[in-house]
PDB file of C-alpha atoms in Angstrom:
ATOM      1  CA  MET Q 197      33.464 -10.942  25.822  1.00  0.00           C
ATOM      2  CA  SER Q 198      31.817  -8.521  28.221  1.00  0.00           C
ATOM      3  CA  VAL Q 199      29.868  -5.547  26.874  1.00  0.00           C
ATOM      4  CA  ARG Q 200      30.843  -2.155  28.284  1.00  0.00           C
ATOM      5  CA  SER Q 201      27.752  -0.046  28.885  1.00  0.00           C
ATOM      6  CA  ASP Q 202      27.240   3.666  29.070  1.00  0.00           C
ATOM      7  CA  PRO Q 203      25.970   5.050  32.371  1.00  0.00           C
ATOM      8  CA  HIS Q 204      22.370   6.148  32.493  1.00  0.00           C
ATOM      9  CA  ARG Q 205      21.763   9.244  30.390  1.00  0.00           C
ATOM     10  CA  THR Q 206      18.706  11.480  30.601  1.00  0.00           C
ATOM     11  CA  LEU Q 207      17.718  12.940  27.248  1.00  0.00           C
ATOM     12  CA  SER Q 208      14.832  15.131  26.169  1.00  0.00           C
ATOM     13  CA  THR Q 209      13.048  16.325  23.067  1.00  0.00           C
ATOM     14  CA  ARG Q 210      10.693  19.263  22.778  1.00  0.00           C
ATOM     15  CA  GLN Q 211       7.898  19.266  20.211  1.00  0.00           C
ATOM     16  CA  GLY Q 212       5.997  22.537  20.513  1.00  0.00           C
ATOM     17  CA  ASP Q 213       4.815  22.650  24.122  1.00  0.00           C
ATOM     18  CA  LEU Q 214       5.343  18.905  24.620  1.00  0.00           C
ATOM     19  CA  THR Q 215       8.460  17.342  26.135  1.00  0.00           C
ATOM     20  CA  VAL Q 216       9.486  13.688  25.986  1.00  0.00           C
ATOM     21  CA  VAL Q 217      12.111  12.660  28.543  1.00  0.00           C
ATOM     22  CA  GLY Q 218      14.168   9.586  27.717  1.00  0.00           C
ATOM     23  CA  HIS Q 219      16.207   7.368  30.036  1.00  0.00           C
ATOM     24  CA  ALA Q 220      18.930   5.797  27.890  1.00  0.00           C
ATOM     25  CA  HIS Q 221      21.129   2.803  28.710  1.00  0.00           C
ATOM     26  CA  GLY Q 222      23.203   0.393  26.668  1.00  0.00           C
ATOM     27  CA  PRO Q 223      26.518  -0.388  25.004  1.00  0.00           C
ATOM     28  CA  ALA Q 224      29.028   2.378  24.430  1.00  0.00           C
ATOM     29  CA  ALA Q 225      28.802   1.854  20.658  1.00  0.00           C
ATOM     30  CA  PRO Q 226      25.372   0.335  19.934  1.00  0.00           C
ATOM     31  CA  GLU Q 227      24.376  -0.955  16.514  1.00  0.00           C
ATOM     32  CA  ARG Q 228      20.620  -0.717  17.127  1.00  0.00           C
ATOM     33  CA  ALA Q 229      18.079   0.696  19.532  1.00  0.00           C
ATOM     34  CA  VAL Q 230      14.745   0.026  21.160  1.00  0.00           C
ATOM     35  CA  VAL Q 231      12.359   2.712  22.426  1.00  0.00           C
ATOM     36  CA  LEU Q 232       9.974   1.728  25.249  1.00  0.00           C
ATOM     37  CA  VAL Q 233       6.661   3.608  25.644  1.00  0.00           C
ATOM     38  CA  HIS Q 234       4.611   3.235  28.844  1.00  0.00           C
ATOM     39  CA  GLY Q 235       0.848   3.210  29.353  1.00  0.00           C
ATOM     40  CA  VAL Q 236      -1.589   5.719  30.831  1.00  0.00           C
ATOM     41  CA  GLY Q 237      -0.659   6.955  34.309  1.00  0.00           C
ATOM     42  CA  SER Q 238       2.651   5.109  34.153  1.00  0.00           C
ATOM     43  CA  SER Q 239       6.240   6.057  33.289  1.00  0.00           C
ATOM     44  CA  ALA Q 240       9.523   4.689  31.974  1.00  0.00           C
ATOM     45  CA  ARG Q 241       9.860   2.846  35.293  1.00  0.00           C
ATOM     46  CA  ALA Q 242       7.382   0.249  33.983  1.00  0.00           C
ATOM     47  CA  TYR Q 243      10.163  -1.251  31.854  1.00  0.00           C
ATOM     48  CA  ALA Q 244      12.944  -1.466  34.464  1.00  0.00           C
ATOM     49  CA  THR Q 245      13.123  -5.268  34.485  1.00  0.00           C
ATOM     50  CA  VAL Q 246      12.904  -5.640  30.690  1.00  0.00           C
ATOM     51  CA  ARG Q 247      15.544  -2.945  30.212  1.00  0.00           C
ATOM     52  CA  GLU Q 248      18.051  -4.999  32.201  1.00  0.00           C
ATOM     53  CA  ARG Q 249      17.651  -7.841  29.691  1.00  0.00           C
ATOM     54  CA  LEU Q 250      18.075  -5.656  26.610  1.00  0.00           C
ATOM     55  CA  VAL Q 251      21.055  -3.412  27.392  1.00  0.00           C
ATOM     56  CA  ALA Q 252      23.565  -6.002  26.199  1.00  0.00           C
ATOM     57  CA  HIS Q 253      21.921  -6.043  22.774  1.00  0.00           C
ATOM     58  CA  GLY Q 254      21.536  -2.354  21.925  1.00  0.00           C
ATOM     59  CA  ALA Q 255      20.686   1.126  23.133  1.00  0.00           C
ATOM     60  CA  VAL Q 256      17.574   1.114  25.314  1.00  0.00           C
ATOM     61  CA  HIS Q 257      15.519   4.319  25.512  1.00  0.00           C
ATOM     62  CA  ALA Q 258      12.658   4.156  28.043  1.00  0.00           C
ATOM     63  CA  VAL Q 259      10.666   7.361  27.596  1.00  0.00           C
ATOM     64  CA  ASP Q 260       8.293   9.397  29.732  1.00  0.00           C
ATOM     65  CA  LEU Q 261       5.458  10.655  27.533  1.00  0.00           C
ATOM     66  CA  PRO Q 262       4.437  14.328  27.802  1.00  0.00           C
ATOM     67  CA  GLY Q 263       2.779  14.930  31.177  1.00  0.00           C
ATOM     68  CA  PHE Q 264       3.956  11.650  32.705  1.00  0.00           C
ATOM     69  CA  GLY Q 265       6.929  10.573  34.804  1.00  0.00           C
ATOM     70  CA  ALA Q 266       9.798  13.050  34.652  1.00  0.00           C
ATOM     71  CA  SER Q 267       8.250  15.055  31.814  1.00  0.00           C
ATOM     72  CA  PRO Q 268       6.876  18.493  32.778  1.00  0.00           C
ATOM     73  CA  HIS Q 269       3.253  18.708  33.866  1.00  0.00           C
ATOM     74  CA  LEU Q 270       0.903  20.115  31.249  1.00  0.00           C
ATOM     75  CA  ARG Q 271      -2.002  22.540  31.449  1.00  0.00           C
ATOM     76  CA  ARG Q 272      -3.776  20.998  28.462  1.00  0.00           C
ATOM     77  CA  ASP Q 273      -4.845  17.605  27.188  1.00  0.00           C
ATOM     78  CA  VAL Q 274      -2.719  15.675  24.676  1.00  0.00           C
ATOM     79  CA  THR Q 275      -4.095  13.363  21.996  1.00  0.00           C
ATOM     80  CA  VAL Q 276      -2.705   9.992  20.945  1.00  0.00           C
ATOM     81  CA  PRO Q 277      -1.458  11.393  17.593  1.00  0.00           C
ATOM     82  CA  GLU Q 278       0.318  14.205  19.483  1.00  0.00           C
ATOM     83  CA  HIS Q 279       2.031  11.703  21.765  1.00  0.00           C
ATOM     84  CA  ALA Q 280       3.057   9.686  18.702  1.00  0.00           C
ATOM     85  CA  ALA Q 281       4.489  12.748  16.962  1.00  0.00           C
ATOM     86  CA  ALA Q 282       6.484  13.705  20.069  1.00  0.00           C
ATOM     87  CA  VAL Q 283       7.956  10.189  20.386  1.00  0.00           C
ATOM     88  CA  ALA Q 284       8.784  10.177  16.664  1.00  0.00           C
ATOM     89  CA  GLN Q 285      10.694  13.436  17.104  1.00  0.00           C
ATOM     90  CA  TYR Q 286      12.576  11.930  20.058  1.00  0.00           C
ATOM     91  CA  VAL Q 287      13.557   8.984  17.840  1.00  0.00           C
ATOM     92  CA  ARG Q 288      14.832  11.298  15.108  1.00  0.00           C
ATOM     93  CA  GLU Q 289      16.928  13.361  17.515  1.00  0.00           C
ATOM     94  CA  HIS Q 290      18.357  10.632  19.728  1.00  0.00           C
ATOM     95  CA  VAL Q 291      18.385   7.487  17.565  1.00  0.00           C
ATOM     96  CA  LEU Q 292      18.402   8.337  13.861  1.00  0.00           C
ATOM     97  CA  ASP Q 293      20.667  11.392  14.228  1.00  0.00           C
ATOM     98  CA  ALA Q 294      23.088   9.150  16.165  1.00  0.00           C
ATOM     99  CA  GLY Q 295      23.504   7.089  13.008  1.00  0.00           C
ATOM    100  CA  LEU Q 296      21.429   4.108  14.130  1.00  0.00           C
ATOM    101  CA  PRO Q 297      18.739   2.439  11.989  1.00  0.00           C
ATOM    102  CA  PRO Q 298      15.073   2.987  12.835  1.00  0.00           C
ATOM    103  CA  PRO Q 299      14.464   1.336  16.229  1.00  0.00           C
ATOM    104  CA  VAL Q 300      12.028  -1.211  17.470  1.00  0.00           C
ATOM    105  CA  VAL Q 301       9.360   0.813  19.294  1.00  0.00           C
ATOM    106  CA  VAL Q 302       7.505  -0.983  22.090  1.00  0.00           C
ATOM    107  CA  GLY Q 303       4.265   0.230  23.637  1.00  0.00           C
ATOM    108  CA  HIS Q 304       2.289  -1.097  26.601  1.00  0.00           C
ATOM    109  CA  SER Q 305      -1.453  -0.543  27.107  1.00  0.00           C
ATOM    110  CA  MET Q 306      -2.167   3.060  26.019  1.00  0.00           C
ATOM    111  CA  GLY Q 307       1.452   3.074  24.876  1.00  0.00           C
ATOM    112  CA  ALA Q 308       0.469   0.393  22.337  1.00  0.00           C
ATOM    113  CA  GLN Q 309      -2.010   2.894  20.892  1.00  0.00           C
ATOM    114  CA  VAL Q 310       0.708   5.564  20.761  1.00  0.00           C
ATOM    115  CA  VAL Q 311       3.113   3.183  19.028  1.00  0.00           C
ATOM    116  CA  GLY Q 312       0.463   2.029  16.569  1.00  0.00           C
ATOM    117  CA  GLN Q 313      -0.224   5.657  15.683  1.00  0.00           C
ATOM    118  CA  LEU Q 314       3.517   6.304  15.311  1.00  0.00           C
ATOM    119  CA  LEU Q 315       3.896   3.340  12.950  1.00  0.00           C
ATOM    120  CA  ALA Q 316       1.109   4.722  10.773  1.00  0.00           C
ATOM    121  CA  ASP Q 317       1.932   8.447  10.858  1.00  0.00           C
ATOM    122  CA  HIS Q 318       5.740   8.392  11.132  1.00  0.00           C
ATOM    123  CA  PRO Q 319       7.065   5.322   9.278  1.00  0.00           C
ATOM    124  CA  ASP Q 320      10.603   6.731   9.288  1.00  0.00           C
ATOM    125  CA  ALA Q 321      10.728   6.506  13.098  1.00  0.00           C
ATOM    126  CA  ALA Q 322      10.335   2.734  13.571  1.00  0.00           C
ATOM    127  CA  GLY Q 323      11.832  -0.384  12.044  1.00  0.00           C
ATOM    128  CA  ALA Q 324       9.270  -2.567  13.833  1.00  0.00           C
ATOM    129  CA  GLY Q 325       6.625  -2.251  16.525  1.00  0.00           C
ATOM    130  CA  VAL Q 326       5.752  -4.361  19.568  1.00  0.00           C
ATOM    131  CA  LEU Q 327       2.314  -3.742  21.095  1.00  0.00           C
ATOM    132  CA  ILE Q 328       1.881  -5.235  24.591  1.00  0.00           C
ATOM    133  CA  GLY Q 329      -1.584  -5.504  26.118  1.00  0.00           C
ATOM    134  CA  PRO Q 330      -3.404  -3.160  23.704  1.00  0.00           C
ATOM    135  CA  THR Q 331      -6.504  -1.650  25.269  1.00  0.00           C
ATOM    136  CA  SER Q 332     -10.037  -0.779  24.291  1.00  0.00           C
ATOM    137  CA  GLU Q 333     -11.448  -3.071  21.624  1.00  0.00           C
ATOM    138  CA  PRO Q 334     -14.864  -2.317  20.057  1.00  0.00           C
ATOM    139  CA  GLY Q 335     -17.712  -2.799  22.515  1.00  0.00           C
ATOM    140  CA  THR Q 336     -15.613  -1.880  25.573  1.00  0.00           C
ATOM    141  CA  ARG Q 337     -14.867   1.763  24.823  1.00  0.00           C
ATOM    142  CA  THR Q 338     -16.063   3.369  28.021  1.00  0.00           C
ATOM    143  CA  ILE Q 339     -13.959   4.466  30.976  1.00  0.00           C
ATOM    144  CA  ALA Q 340     -16.142   2.344  33.272  1.00  0.00           C
ATOM    145  CA  ARG Q 341     -15.578  -0.871  31.272  1.00  0.00           C
ATOM    146  CA  GLN Q 342     -11.834  -0.322  31.094  1.00  0.00           C
ATOM    147  CA  ALA Q 343     -11.654   0.574  34.794  1.00  0.00           C
ATOM    148  CA  VAL Q 344     -13.360  -2.691  35.753  1.00  0.00           C
ATOM    149  CA  ARG Q 345     -10.891  -4.688  33.659  1.00  0.00           C
ATOM    150  CA  LEU Q 346      -7.927  -2.870  35.171  1.00  0.00           C
ATOM    151  CA  ALA Q 347      -9.293  -3.512  38.665  1.00  0.00           C
ATOM    152  CA  VAL Q 348      -9.684  -7.226  37.910  1.00  0.00           C
ATOM    153  CA  ASP Q 349      -6.126  -7.301  36.602  1.00  0.00           C
ATOM    154  CA  ALA Q 350      -4.715  -5.494  39.652  1.00  0.00           C
ATOM    155  CA  VAL Q 351      -5.849  -8.320  41.933  1.00  0.00           C
ATOM    156  CA  GLY Q 352      -3.357 -10.691  40.327  1.00  0.00           C
ATOM    157  CA  GLU Q 353      -0.431  -8.334  39.639  1.00  0.00           C
ATOM    158  CA  PRO Q 354       2.686  -8.259  41.868  1.00  0.00           C
ATOM    159  CA  PRO Q 355       2.318  -5.681  44.678  1.00  0.00           C
ATOM    160  CA  SER Q 356       5.493  -3.933  43.487  1.00  0.00           C
ATOM    161  CA  THR Q 357       3.915  -3.368  40.057  1.00  0.00           C
ATOM    162  CA  ILE Q 358       0.793  -1.817  41.561  1.00  0.00           C
ATOM    163  CA  GLY Q 359       2.857   0.307  43.956  1.00  0.00           C
ATOM    164  CA  VAL Q 360       4.934   1.842  41.158  1.00  0.00           C
ATOM    165  CA  LEU Q 361       1.818   2.449  39.071  1.00  0.00           C
ATOM    166  CA  LEU Q 362      -0.051   4.175  41.910  1.00  0.00           C
ATOM    167  CA  VAL Q 363       2.856   6.524  42.633  1.00  0.00           C
ATOM    168  CA  ASP Q 364       3.226   7.362  38.943  1.00  0.00           C
ATOM    169  CA  ALA Q 365      -0.505   7.906  38.425  1.00  0.00           C
ATOM    170  CA  LEU Q 366      -1.353   9.809  41.618  1.00  0.00           C
ATOM    171  CA  VAL Q 367       1.874  11.660  42.427  1.00  0.00           C
ATOM    172  CA  ARG Q 368       4.014  12.068  39.319  1.00  0.00           C
ATOM    173  CA  CYS Q 369       1.012  12.711  37.020  1.00  0.00           C
ATOM    174  CA  SER Q 370      -1.816  15.079  37.988  1.00  0.00           C
ATOM    175  CA  VAL Q 371      -5.192  13.410  38.449  1.00  0.00           C
ATOM    176  CA  PRO Q 372      -7.053  15.748  36.032  1.00  0.00           C
ATOM    177  CA  TYR Q 373      -4.494  15.023  33.316  1.00  0.00           C
ATOM    178  CA  TYR Q 374      -4.726  11.290  33.966  1.00  0.00           C
ATOM    179  CA  LEU Q 375      -8.522  11.335  33.678  1.00  0.00           C
ATOM    180  CA  GLY Q 376      -8.309  13.335  30.463  1.00  0.00           C
ATOM    181  CA  GLN Q 377      -5.918  10.791  29.002  1.00  0.00           C
ATOM    182  CA  LEU Q 378      -8.359   7.981  29.798  1.00  0.00           C
ATOM    183  CA  ARG Q 379     -10.810   9.599  27.396  1.00  0.00           C
ATOM    184  CA  HIS Q 380      -8.264   9.126  24.620  1.00  0.00           C
ATOM    185  CA  VAL Q 381      -7.733   5.487  25.576  1.00  0.00           C
ATOM    186  CA  VAL Q 382     -11.410   4.735  24.948  1.00  0.00           C
ATOM    187  CA  GLY Q 383     -11.709   7.090  21.974  1.00  0.00           C
ATOM    188  CA  HIS Q 384      -8.792   5.741  19.952  1.00  0.00           C
ATOM    189  CA  HIS Q 385      -9.479   3.031  17.338  1.00  0.00           C
ATOM    190  CA  LEU Q 386      -6.249   1.075  16.928  1.00  0.00           C
ATOM    191  CA  GLU Q 387      -7.795  -1.295  14.400  1.00  0.00           C
ATOM    192  CA  GLU Q 388      -8.293   1.659  12.040  1.00  0.00           C
ATOM    193  CA  VAL Q 389      -4.675   2.799  12.431  1.00  0.00           C
ATOM    194  CA  LEU Q 390      -2.638  -0.391  12.062  1.00  0.00           C
ATOM    195  CA  PRO Q 391      -3.596  -1.060   8.416  1.00  0.00           C
ATOM    196  CA  ARG Q 392      -1.388   1.956   7.571  1.00  0.00           C
ATOM    197  CA  ALA Q 393       1.648   0.491   9.374  1.00  0.00           C
ATOM    198  CA  SER Q 394       4.249  -0.701   6.883  1.00  0.00           C
ATOM    199  CA  ALA Q 395       6.781  -2.017   9.449  1.00  0.00           C
ATOM    200  CA  PRO Q 396       6.510  -5.464  11.067  1.00  0.00           C
ATOM    201  CA  VAL Q 397       4.180  -5.484  14.093  1.00  0.00           C
ATOM    202  CA  LEU Q 398       4.148  -8.018  16.944  1.00  0.00           C
ATOM    203  CA  VAL Q 399       1.004  -7.861  19.094  1.00  0.00           C
ATOM    204  CA  VAL Q 400       1.539  -9.412  22.536  1.00  0.00           C
ATOM    205  CA  ARG Q 401      -0.610 -10.307  25.537  1.00  0.00           C
ATOM    206  CA  GLY Q 402      -0.052 -11.971  28.876  1.00  0.00           C
ATOM    207  CA  ALA Q 403      -1.825 -15.325  28.966  1.00  0.00           C
ATOM    208  CA  ARG Q 404      -4.092 -14.115  31.828  1.00  0.00           C
ATOM    209  CA  ASP Q 405      -4.539 -10.486  30.749  1.00  0.00           C
ATOM    210  CA  PRO Q 406      -8.188  -9.404  31.226  1.00  0.00           C
ATOM    211  CA  VAL Q 407      -7.543  -6.042  29.505  1.00  0.00           C
ATOM    212  CA  ALA Q 408      -6.392  -7.409  26.123  1.00  0.00           C
ATOM    213  CA  PRO Q 409      -8.520 -10.464  25.207  1.00  0.00           C
ATOM    214  CA  PRO Q 410      -7.161 -13.047  22.716  1.00  0.00           C
ATOM    215  CA  ALA Q 411      -9.663 -12.142  19.987  1.00  0.00           C
ATOM    216  CA  TRP Q 412      -8.652  -8.455  20.132  1.00  0.00           C
ATOM    217  CA  VAL Q 413      -4.963  -9.289  19.885  1.00  0.00           C
ATOM    218  CA  ALA Q 414      -5.666 -11.592  16.942  1.00  0.00           C
ATOM    219  CA  GLN Q 415      -7.734  -8.909  15.217  1.00  0.00           C
ATOM    220  CA  LEU Q 416      -4.963  -6.333  15.530  1.00  0.00           C
ATOM    221  CA  ALA Q 417      -2.292  -8.720  14.274  1.00  0.00           C
ATOM    222  CA  ALA Q 418      -4.487  -9.589  11.298  1.00  0.00           C
ATOM    223  CA  CYS Q 419      -5.193  -5.978  10.312  1.00  0.00           C
ATOM    224  CA  ALA Q 420      -1.517  -4.973  10.226  1.00  0.00           C
ATOM    225  CA  PRO Q 421       0.018  -5.618   6.785  1.00  0.00           C
ATOM    226  CA  SER Q 422       2.913  -7.483   8.447  1.00  0.00           C
ATOM    227  CA  GLY Q 423       1.479  -8.521  11.799  1.00  0.00           C
ATOM    228  CA  GLU Q 424       1.981 -11.446  14.191  1.00  0.00           C
ATOM    229  CA  GLN Q 425       0.544 -12.270  17.594  1.00  0.00           C
ATOM    230  CA  ARG Q 426       2.452 -13.652  20.586  1.00  0.00           C
ATOM    231  CA  THR Q 427       1.552 -14.767  24.118  1.00  0.00           C
ATOM    232  CA  VAL Q 428       3.790 -14.573  27.190  1.00  0.00           C
ATOM    233  CA  ARG Q 429       3.295 -15.438  30.839  1.00  0.00           C
ATOM    234  CA  GLY Q 430       1.385 -13.210  33.226  1.00  0.00           C
ATOM    235  CA  ARG Q 431      -1.308 -10.589  33.125  1.00  0.00           C
ATOM    236  CA  HIS Q 432      -1.593  -7.054  31.741  1.00  0.00           C
ATOM    237  CA  HIS Q 433       1.816  -5.932  33.041  1.00  0.00           C
ATOM    238  CA  ALA Q 434       3.633  -8.809  31.358  1.00  0.00           C
ATOM    239  CA  MET Q 435       6.877  -6.804  31.417  1.00  0.00           C
ATOM    240  CA  ASP Q 436       7.098  -7.605  35.149  1.00  0.00           C
ATOM    241  CA  THR Q 437       5.869 -11.207  35.145  1.00  0.00           C
ATOM    242  CA  ASP Q 438       7.713 -12.380  32.022  1.00  0.00           C
ATOM    243  CA  PRO Q 439      10.498  -9.885  31.250  1.00  0.00           C
ATOM    244  CA  GLY Q 440      12.535 -12.593  29.541  1.00  0.00           C
ATOM    245  CA  GLY Q 441       9.646 -13.392  27.210  1.00  0.00           C
ATOM    246  CA  ILE Q 442       9.171  -9.722  26.333  1.00  0.00           C
ATOM    247  CA  ALA Q 443      12.925  -9.316  25.754  1.00  0.00           C
ATOM    248  CA  ARG Q 444      12.945 -12.290  23.369  1.00  0.00           C
ATOM    249  CA  ILE Q 445      10.076 -10.746  21.418  1.00  0.00           C
ATOM    250  CA  VAL Q 446      12.003  -7.464  21.123  1.00  0.00           C
ATOM    251  CA  LEU Q 447      14.985  -9.432  19.770  1.00  0.00           C
ATOM    252  CA  ASP Q 448      12.657 -11.092  17.250  1.00  0.00           C
ATOM    253  CA  ALA Q 449      11.373  -7.646  16.248  1.00  0.00           C
ATOM    254  CA  TRP Q 450      14.957  -6.425  15.746  1.00  0.00           C
ATOM    255  CA  HIS Q 451      15.573  -9.384  13.428  1.00  0.00           C
ATOM    256  CA  ALA Q 452      12.318  -8.691  11.555  1.00  0.00           C
ATOM    257  CA  ALA Q 453      13.354  -5.040  11.103  1.00  0.00           C
ATOM    258  CA  ASP Q 454      16.758  -6.171   9.796  1.00  0.00           C
ATOM    259  CA  ARG Q 455      15.070  -8.454   7.239  1.00  0.00           C
ATOM    260  CA  ASP Q 456      12.684  -5.674   6.227  1.00  0.00           C
ATOM    261  CA  ARG Q 457      15.595  -3.350   5.419  1.00  0.00           C
ATOM    262  CA  LEU Q 458      17.266  -5.883   3.088  1.00  0.00           C
TER     263      LEU Q 458
END
């Protein structure tokens, strides 16, 4: 039986002076939802290929964090906990208030830090978390170290991935804001946050990702009370190189959230 899908809907949530813009797709009467959170300098467009593989299974909300993508530009810096609180409010307004259970929340790169913080600070807003390519393990927390890793990764990424990222970082997001956000990437300690996450957590890396080394992924999975680690094909932007693998992990996270609610 074919699944009838809603057309694309643009939603938004305001939390103080911060706005999260969501791009929602999926069945007309979904039973569950996933919320996709991009990394620094990126936007909801980072998940376009994964979204296509998930819309038959539930409502898919790809969000633009405050100051990124289609969200309004900001005149001030925003911390990781502030991003997490804004996404949690989006979830309450557009997922929980729609009668759906807490969603799987997926974060890539800096988005993994935002989702980890959300899992710890706002447990009502997520049934499970998926952290793809988490950044900035101990010993690498400088902008220079992270920039070198990202440059190494860019050499092997598809040109289309780099093109979208450059437009999002240099055109859709102001450069001063982007540089300010990098300071939060290197200043945030995800390993100190995840022990407070009560929901299941799947920590994921591309097999050739130079930004998220295997030992870091293993450490994060081990420090979450209900954590697992997974590996998919590709590099840091595994959503583009192995969208099917990422989609299967989201389905596994949905099942883990269902078990956790029983």
